[in-house]
Short mmCIF file of C-alpha atoms and ligand atoms in Angstrom, two decimals:
data_model
loop_
_atom_site.label_atom_id
_atom_site.label_comp_id
_atom_site.label_asym_id
_atom_site.label_seq_id
_atom_site.Cartn_x
_atom_site.Cartn_y
_atom_site.Cartn_z
CA MET A 263 0.00 0.00 0.00
CA THR A 264 1.35 3.45 -0.85
CA LYS A 265 1.79 5.90 1.99
CA PRO A 266 -0.98 8.53 2.06
CA THR A 267 -0.11 12.16 1.38
CA ILE A 268 -0.78 14.08 4.58
CA ILE A 269 -1.34 17.83 4.53
CA LEU A 270 -1.72 20.34 7.36
CA GLY A 271 -4.19 23.09 6.43
CA LEU A 272 -4.53 26.48 8.14
CA GLU A 273 -7.30 29.04 7.72
CA SER A 274 -7.92 32.51 9.20
CA SER A 275 -9.59 34.44 6.37
CA CYS A 276 -12.55 35.71 8.39
CA ASP A 277 -13.71 34.89 11.93
CA GLU A 278 -12.78 31.22 12.25
CA THR A 279 -9.30 30.10 13.27
CA ALA A 280 -8.92 26.62 11.84
CA ALA A 281 -6.36 23.84 11.48
CA ALA A 282 -6.92 20.41 9.96
CA ILE A 283 -4.90 17.40 8.89
CA VAL A 284 -6.17 15.57 5.81
CA ALA A 285 -4.85 12.51 4.02
CA ASP A 286 -5.05 12.22 0.22
CA GLY A 287 -7.31 15.26 -0.09
CA HIS A 288 -10.41 13.70 1.49
CA ASN A 289 -9.64 11.59 4.55
CA VAL A 290 -10.07 14.02 7.46
CA LEU A 291 -7.74 13.00 10.32
CA SER A 292 -8.53 16.09 12.38
CA ASN A 293 -10.54 19.27 11.91
CA VAL A 294 -10.39 21.97 14.57
CA VAL A 295 -12.25 25.28 14.34
CA ALA A 296 -12.22 28.08 16.94
CA SER A 297 -15.15 30.36 16.26
CA GLN A 298 -15.21 34.04 17.26
CA ILE A 299 -18.99 34.49 17.14
CA LYS A 300 -19.12 35.80 20.73
CA LEU A 301 -16.55 38.52 19.96
CA HIS A 302 -18.32 39.91 16.89
CA GLU A 303 -22.01 39.44 17.67
CA LYS A 304 -22.40 42.78 19.40
CA TYR A 305 -21.18 44.51 16.21
CA GLY A 306 -23.48 42.48 13.94
CA GLY A 307 -20.52 41.58 11.70
CA VAL A 308 -16.82 40.76 11.71
CA VAL A 309 -14.44 43.53 12.86
CA PRO A 310 -11.14 42.79 11.06
CA GLU A 311 -8.76 44.00 13.80
CA ILE A 312 -10.62 42.11 16.53
CA ALA A 313 -10.60 39.01 14.30
CA ALA A 314 -6.84 39.31 13.73
CA ARG A 315 -6.08 39.59 17.44
CA ALA A 316 -8.26 36.57 18.23
CA HIS A 317 -6.60 34.54 15.43
CA LEU A 318 -3.23 35.23 17.07
CA GLU A 319 -4.51 33.89 20.39
CA HIS A 320 -6.25 30.85 18.91
CA LEU A 321 -3.80 29.69 16.29
CA LEU A 322 -1.30 27.74 18.39
CA PRO A 323 -3.88 25.93 20.57
CA VAL A 324 -5.90 25.06 17.44
CA LEU A 325 -2.75 23.77 15.70
CA GLU A 326 -1.81 21.65 18.74
CA SER A 327 -5.33 20.18 18.93
CA ALA A 328 -5.21 19.28 15.24
CA PHE A 329 -2.04 17.24 15.80
CA GLU A 330 -3.39 15.70 19.02
CA GLN A 331 -6.69 14.64 17.43
CA ALA A 332 -4.92 13.13 14.43
CA ASN A 333 -2.36 11.50 16.73
CA LEU A 334 0.43 12.64 14.41
CA THR A 335 3.61 14.69 14.67
CA ARG A 336 5.17 17.19 12.28
CA ASP A 337 7.31 14.38 10.81
CA ASP A 338 4.13 12.84 9.35
CA ILE A 339 3.24 16.02 7.43
CA ASP A 340 4.07 16.19 3.70
CA ALA A 341 3.10 19.84 3.12
CA VAL A 342 1.70 22.93 4.85
CA ALA A 343 -1.27 24.63 3.18
CA VAL A 344 -2.90 27.96 3.89
CA ALA A 345 -5.76 30.09 2.55
CA ASN A 346 -4.04 33.28 1.39
CA CYS A 347 -7.05 34.81 -0.44
CA PRO A 348 -9.72 36.18 -0.50
CA GLY A 349 -10.54 37.54 2.94
CA LEU A 350 -9.81 40.24 5.48
CA THR A 351 -6.12 41.12 5.14
CA PRO A 352 -5.41 41.58 8.89
CA ALA A 353 -7.05 38.19 9.50
CA LEU A 354 -5.46 36.31 6.56
CA ILE A 355 -1.97 37.43 7.55
CA VAL A 356 -2.05 35.38 10.78
CA ALA A 357 -2.41 31.92 9.19
CA VAL A 358 -0.26 32.91 6.20
CA THR A 359 2.62 33.93 8.49
CA ALA A 360 2.20 30.78 10.60
CA ALA A 361 2.15 28.52 7.52
CA LYS A 362 5.25 30.17 6.00
CA THR A 363 7.10 29.83 9.31
CA LEU A 364 6.17 26.16 9.74
CA ALA A 365 7.04 25.34 6.13
CA TRP A 366 10.44 27.00 6.54
CA VAL A 367 11.29 25.52 9.97
CA TRP A 368 10.03 22.02 9.08
CA GLN A 369 11.43 22.21 5.53
CA LYS A 370 8.10 21.22 3.95
CA PRO A 371 6.48 22.48 0.74
CA LEU A 372 4.14 25.47 1.16
CA ILE A 373 0.83 25.53 -0.73
CA ALA A 374 -1.38 28.60 -1.14
CA VAL A 375 -5.10 28.00 -1.56
CA ASN A 376 -7.97 30.21 -2.67
CA HIS A 377 -10.49 30.02 0.16
CA VAL A 378 -13.57 30.25 -2.09
CA HIS A 379 -12.33 27.55 -4.47
CA SER A 380 -11.62 25.30 -1.49
CA HIS A 381 -15.31 25.38 -0.49
CA LEU A 382 -15.78 23.14 -3.52
CA GLN A 383 -13.40 20.61 -2.04
CA SER A 384 -15.52 20.43 1.12
CA VAL A 385 -18.07 18.55 -1.02
CA LEU A 386 -15.59 15.68 -1.40
CA LEU A 387 -14.36 15.45 2.21
CA GLU A 388 -14.89 11.94 3.63
CA LYS A 389 -16.69 10.84 0.45
CA PRO A 390 -14.54 11.14 -2.64
CA SER A 391 -16.76 10.94 -5.73
CA GLU A 392 -16.44 11.08 -9.47
CA CYS A 393 -18.21 14.41 -9.88
CA PHE A 394 -16.09 16.27 -12.46
CA PRO A 395 -16.73 17.96 -14.81
CA ALA A 396 -19.31 19.79 -12.75
CA LEU A 397 -21.24 22.99 -12.34
CA ALA A 398 -20.56 24.44 -8.87
CA LEU A 399 -22.46 26.92 -6.76
CA ILE A 400 -20.44 28.42 -3.91
CA VAL A 401 -22.61 30.43 -1.51
CA SER A 402 -20.88 32.07 1.43
CA GLY A 403 -20.89 35.26 3.46
CA GLY A 404 -18.67 37.07 0.95
CA HIS A 405 -19.28 35.22 -2.32
CA THR A 406 -22.09 33.83 -4.44
CA SER A 407 -20.52 32.33 -7.52
CA LEU A 408 -21.24 29.80 -10.24
CA TYR A 409 -18.29 27.97 -11.77
CA HIS A 410 -17.73 25.41 -14.43
CA CYS A 411 -15.17 23.00 -12.97
CA ALA A 412 -13.26 20.64 -15.23
CA ASN A 413 -11.40 19.33 -12.16
CA PRO A 414 -10.58 20.68 -8.65
CA LEU A 415 -7.96 23.07 -10.10
CA GLU A 416 -9.70 24.35 -13.24
CA LEU A 417 -12.53 26.65 -12.26
CA LYS A 418 -14.11 28.97 -14.82
CA ILE A 419 -16.36 31.61 -13.34
CA LEU A 420 -19.77 31.81 -15.06
CA GLY A 421 -21.58 34.23 -12.75
CA ARG A 422 -21.27 36.07 -9.46
CA THR A 423 -23.20 38.48 -7.32
CA ILE A 424 -23.20 42.07 -8.50
CA ASP A 425 -23.95 43.36 -4.98
CA ASP A 426 -24.58 41.45 -1.73
CA ALA A 427 -23.60 37.81 -1.35
CA ALA A 428 -26.39 35.41 -0.33
CA GLY A 429 -24.91 34.92 3.16
CA GLU A 430 -24.53 38.68 3.54
CA ALA A 431 -28.24 39.09 2.72
CA PHE A 432 -29.11 36.49 5.39
CA ASP A 433 -26.91 38.34 7.91
CA LYS A 434 -28.41 41.76 7.07
CA VAL A 435 -32.01 40.54 7.17
CA ALA A 436 -31.32 38.89 10.54
CA MET A 437 -30.14 42.30 11.78
CA ILE A 438 -33.35 43.93 10.48
CA LEU A 439 -35.38 41.29 12.35
CA ASN A 440 -33.23 41.63 15.52
CA LEU A 441 -32.18 37.99 15.28
CA PRO A 442 -28.80 36.87 16.66
CA TYR A 443 -25.54 36.91 14.65
CA PRO A 444 -24.60 35.02 12.48
CA GLY A 445 -27.79 35.60 10.55
CA GLY A 446 -28.01 32.51 8.35
CA PRO A 447 -28.65 29.92 11.07
CA SER A 448 -30.93 32.39 12.96
CA ILE A 449 -33.07 33.05 9.90
CA GLU A 450 -33.28 29.33 9.15
CA LYS A 451 -34.40 28.56 12.73
CA CYS A 452 -36.95 31.38 12.74
CA ALA A 453 -38.19 30.40 9.25
CA ASN A 454 -38.99 26.87 10.43
CA ASN A 455 -42.12 28.24 12.13
CA GLY A 456 -43.11 30.56 9.28
CA ASN A 457 -45.09 30.47 6.05
CA PRO A 458 -42.76 30.86 3.02
CA LYS A 459 -45.72 32.13 0.95
CA ALA A 460 -46.83 34.80 3.44
CA ILE A 461 -45.06 37.67 1.62
CA ARG A 462 -43.98 37.68 -2.01
CA PHE A 463 -40.49 39.26 -1.85
CA PRO A 464 -38.90 40.09 -5.24
CA ARG A 465 -36.76 37.52 -7.05
CA SER A 466 -34.11 39.32 -9.06
CA MET A 467 -33.20 37.16 -12.06
CA LEU A 468 -31.41 39.97 -14.04
CA ASP A 469 -31.29 39.34 -17.83
CA LYS A 470 -32.89 36.26 -19.40
CA ASP A 471 -29.60 34.35 -19.73
CA SER A 472 -27.66 36.04 -16.95
CA LEU A 473 -25.87 33.84 -14.42
CA ASP A 474 -25.10 36.78 -12.13
CA PHE A 475 -26.93 37.34 -8.87
CA SER A 476 -28.33 40.38 -7.07
CA PHE A 477 -29.57 40.17 -3.49
CA SER A 478 -29.59 43.80 -2.39
CA GLY A 479 -33.16 44.34 -3.74
CA ILE A 480 -34.67 41.60 -1.60
CA LYS A 481 -32.84 42.87 1.48
CA THR A 482 -34.25 46.37 0.83
CA ALA A 483 -37.72 44.88 0.29
CA VAL A 484 -37.54 43.27 3.75
CA LEU A 485 -36.34 46.58 5.22
CA TYR A 486 -39.25 48.52 3.65
CA HIS A 487 -41.68 45.80 4.72
CA CYS A 488 -40.53 46.31 8.33
CA ARG A 489 -39.96 50.08 8.36
CA GLY A 490 -42.26 51.45 5.66
CA GLN A 491 -41.47 52.51 2.08
CA ASN A 492 -38.13 54.40 1.93
CA MET A 493 -37.86 53.76 5.69
CA LEU A 494 -40.25 56.64 6.38
CA GLY A 495 -42.31 54.62 8.86
CA GLU A 496 -41.64 53.40 12.35
CA ASP A 497 -39.58 50.24 12.92
CA ARG A 498 -42.35 47.65 13.36
CA VAL A 499 -40.00 44.80 14.33
CA PRO A 500 -39.96 45.34 18.14
CA ALA A 501 -43.78 45.13 18.19
CA MET A 502 -44.04 42.15 15.81
CA SER A 503 -45.33 38.79 16.98
CA ASP A 504 -43.01 35.78 16.69
CA GLN A 505 -45.32 34.48 13.95
CA GLU A 506 -45.00 37.66 11.88
CA LYS A 507 -41.19 37.53 12.15
CA ALA A 508 -41.19 33.84 11.25
CA ASP A 509 -43.32 34.56 8.15
CA ILE A 510 -40.88 37.29 7.03
CA ALA A 511 -37.87 34.99 7.63
CA ALA A 512 -39.52 32.09 5.78
CA SER A 513 -40.62 34.30 2.85
CA PHE A 514 -37.16 35.88 2.57
CA GLN A 515 -35.43 32.47 2.70
CA ALA A 516 -37.81 31.12 0.05
CA ALA A 517 -37.01 34.02 -2.29
CA VAL A 518 -33.23 33.59 -1.93
CA VAL A 519 -33.45 29.81 -2.35
CA ASP A 520 -35.67 30.26 -5.41
CA VAL A 521 -33.12 32.50 -7.15
CA LEU A 522 -30.13 30.31 -6.21
CA VAL A 523 -31.84 27.14 -7.46
CA LYS A 524 -33.19 28.70 -10.70
CA LYS A 525 -29.80 30.21 -11.61
CA THR A 526 -27.94 27.01 -10.79
CA ILE A 527 -30.24 24.94 -13.00
CA ARG A 528 -30.03 27.62 -15.72
CA ALA A 529 -26.21 27.41 -15.58
CA ALA A 530 -26.23 23.61 -15.52
CA LYS A 531 -28.36 23.60 -18.67
CA GLN A 532 -26.19 26.21 -20.40
CA VAL A 533 -23.06 24.09 -19.94
CA SER A 534 -24.90 20.73 -20.21
CA ALA A 535 -23.61 19.70 -16.78
CA LYS A 536 -24.33 16.17 -15.59
CA SER A 537 -23.38 17.02 -12.02
CA VAL A 538 -23.78 19.97 -9.69
CA MET A 539 -21.72 20.70 -6.57
CA LEU A 540 -22.92 22.91 -3.71
CA GLY A 541 -20.65 24.37 -1.02
CA GLY A 542 -20.10 27.40 1.25
CA GLY A 543 -21.70 28.52 4.53
CA VAL A 544 -25.19 29.05 3.04
CA ALA A 545 -25.10 25.45 1.72
CA ALA A 546 -25.79 24.43 5.33
CA ASN A 547 -29.34 25.74 4.79
CA THR A 548 -31.79 22.82 4.68
CA ALA A 549 -34.35 24.63 2.50
CA LEU A 550 -31.64 25.28 -0.13
CA ARG A 551 -30.31 21.71 0.04
CA ASN A 552 -33.80 20.22 -0.35
CA ALA A 553 -34.94 22.57 -3.12
CA LEU A 554 -31.79 22.06 -5.19
CA GLN A 555 -31.98 18.30 -4.69
CA GLN A 556 -35.57 18.29 -5.92
CA ARG A 557 -34.78 20.32 -9.07
CA CYS A 558 -31.65 18.29 -9.84
CA ASP A 559 -33.69 15.07 -9.52
CA GLN A 560 -36.26 16.47 -11.97
CA GLU A 561 -33.50 17.30 -14.46
CA SER A 562 -31.63 13.99 -13.91
CA ILE A 563 -28.56 15.88 -12.71
CA GLN A 564 -26.47 14.36 -9.92
CA LEU A 565 -26.09 16.68 -6.95
CA PHE A 566 -23.09 16.60 -4.60
CA ILE A 567 -23.46 18.67 -1.42
CA ALA A 568 -20.92 19.32 1.31
CA GLN A 569 -21.77 17.72 4.65
CA LYS A 570 -23.22 20.39 6.93
CA LYS A 571 -20.20 20.34 9.23
CA TYR A 572 -17.91 21.23 6.29
CA CYS A 573 -20.11 23.99 4.76
CA THR A 574 -18.91 26.86 6.97
CA ASP A 575 -15.25 27.84 7.09
CA ASN A 576 -12.78 25.13 8.06
CA ALA A 577 -9.24 24.08 7.25
CA ALA A 578 -10.03 20.55 6.08
CA MET A 579 -11.22 22.00 2.77
CA ILE A 580 -7.96 23.99 2.54
CA ALA A 581 -5.88 20.83 2.98
CA GLY A 582 -8.26 19.05 0.57
CA LEU A 583 -7.64 21.45 -2.31
CA ALA A 584 -3.92 21.69 -1.44
CA TYR A 585 -3.59 17.96 -2.11
CA HIS A 586 -4.45 18.53 -5.80
CA LYS A 587 -2.07 21.51 -5.99
CA LEU A 588 0.73 19.43 -4.46
CA LYS A 589 0.13 16.66 -7.02
CA ALA A 590 0.33 19.28 -9.77
CA ASN A 591 3.50 20.71 -8.18
CA LEU A 592 1.83 24.10 -7.69
CA LEU A 593 3.87 25.27 -4.71
CA ALA A 594 4.02 28.73 -3.15
CA PRO A 595 7.21 30.68 -2.36
CA LEU A 596 8.10 31.64 1.23
CA SER A 597 7.48 35.25 0.15
CA LEU A 598 3.73 34.44 -0.09
CA GLU A 599 1.49 37.39 0.85
CA PRO A 600 -2.20 37.51 1.78
CA GLN A 601 -4.53 38.97 -0.85
CA ALA A 602 -7.89 40.50 0.03
CA GLN A 603 -9.37 39.76 -3.40
CA GLY A 604 -9.61 36.55 -5.41
CA ALA A 605 -12.40 35.14 -7.58
O1 KG4 B 931 -18.41 30.09 4.06
P1 KG4 B 931 -18.66 30.83 5.30
O2 KG4 B 931 -18.50 30.12 6.62
O3 KG4 B 931 -17.75 32.11 5.39
C1 KG4 B 931 -17.39 32.87 4.27
O4 KG4 B 931 -16.50 32.41 3.52
O5 KG4 B 931 -18.04 33.92 4.11
O6 KG4 B 931 -20.14 31.43 5.19
C2 KG4 B 931 -20.69 32.21 6.21
C3 KG4 B 931 -22.07 32.63 5.78
C4 KG4 B 931 -22.69 33.63 6.74
O7 KG4 B 931 -23.23 34.69 5.99
C5 KG4 B 931 -23.77 32.81 7.42
O8 KG4 B 931 -24.89 33.60 7.85
C6 KG4 B 931 -24.15 31.84 6.32
O9 KG4 B 931 -22.94 31.49 5.74
N1 KG4 B 931 -24.81 30.64 6.85
C7 KG4 B 931 -26.09 30.29 6.55
C8 KG4 B 931 -26.37 29.12 7.30
N2 KG4 B 931 -25.26 28.80 8.03
C9 KG4 B 931 -24.31 29.75 7.74
N3 KG4 B 931 -26.99 30.86 5.72
C10 KG4 B 931 -28.21 30.28 5.63
N4 KG4 B 931 -28.56 29.17 6.33
C11 KG4 B 931 -27.68 28.57 7.18
N5 KG4 B 931 -28.04 27.49 7.87
ZN1 ZN B 932 -15.90 30.59 3.38
#
């Protein structure tokens, strides 16, 4: 039997400090995530400087736990991988600096990974499948993108949001409804008791063939619904019943899911895709998972979805994508820098 290729992944692009050890790109030996939700919830979003300071505090304990859980030492590691883009620069720099240092001290190859692209790899963690070529929808807090993927390394962007990302819309609507941060899981929980047909929020499809997304209109529609047209009325949310809030959450979620599913199927048809992959934080949403599954079944398209535990940010997906880069000898120099942007 050949020895597996074992990669240490590090991730600090937003508000999760994460380390994971993954064998052969899919076998997760450990996956440790330190969340900073408590630190940012009072601001209703991530504050980059606070995130960076917390990453500094969490990184070493998270790294040690990853080795402990995997029952491995640094001698077992074949490469060190890190997400160097896109993300908040003060946050990214923590894991990037740690990864460069470890690669240098341990004399291991360094691999730089695009965080958004790695969400695709989360689909294959623990269950490697023959899913390429595929059409992929990545829905996160910062990105909503459709790609045509020939393989894990060849991603061609077909469409992206022209304003808010889907996760960002969930987070902003949760703020409007005074629901706890992060907004996605709060909206989903609240929506479980609501009627998705109670309010018909707009579904922005853009041009007939467009694969781009726009979610700022629906967010504004929720705002006007709660505070009156052009926000000239009183904020009705504090006086709303739980049922009224649940109906708004369910109707908003239904509108976002509707657009995501329609555009994904539109894209799959345009490129004649036989399989669709779904990843990113918003992919944890059960309504989205079920609706896309139903439409893919109707179109005889195979759907591959990340397990819920791997949808939100983690380092296992970083190590997963790094495996393919290592095989292709796509190594990073020790002068690697974080980059805020990256498709
Ligand atoms: O991928 P991710 O962890 O971080 C980024 O790369 O942005 O995604 C975070 C986003 C947040 O906007 C969060 O509200 C959303 O994913 N999210 C959800 C759910 N869980 C997380 N959105 C809808 N339903 C969920 N269950
Ligand atoms: Zn992410």
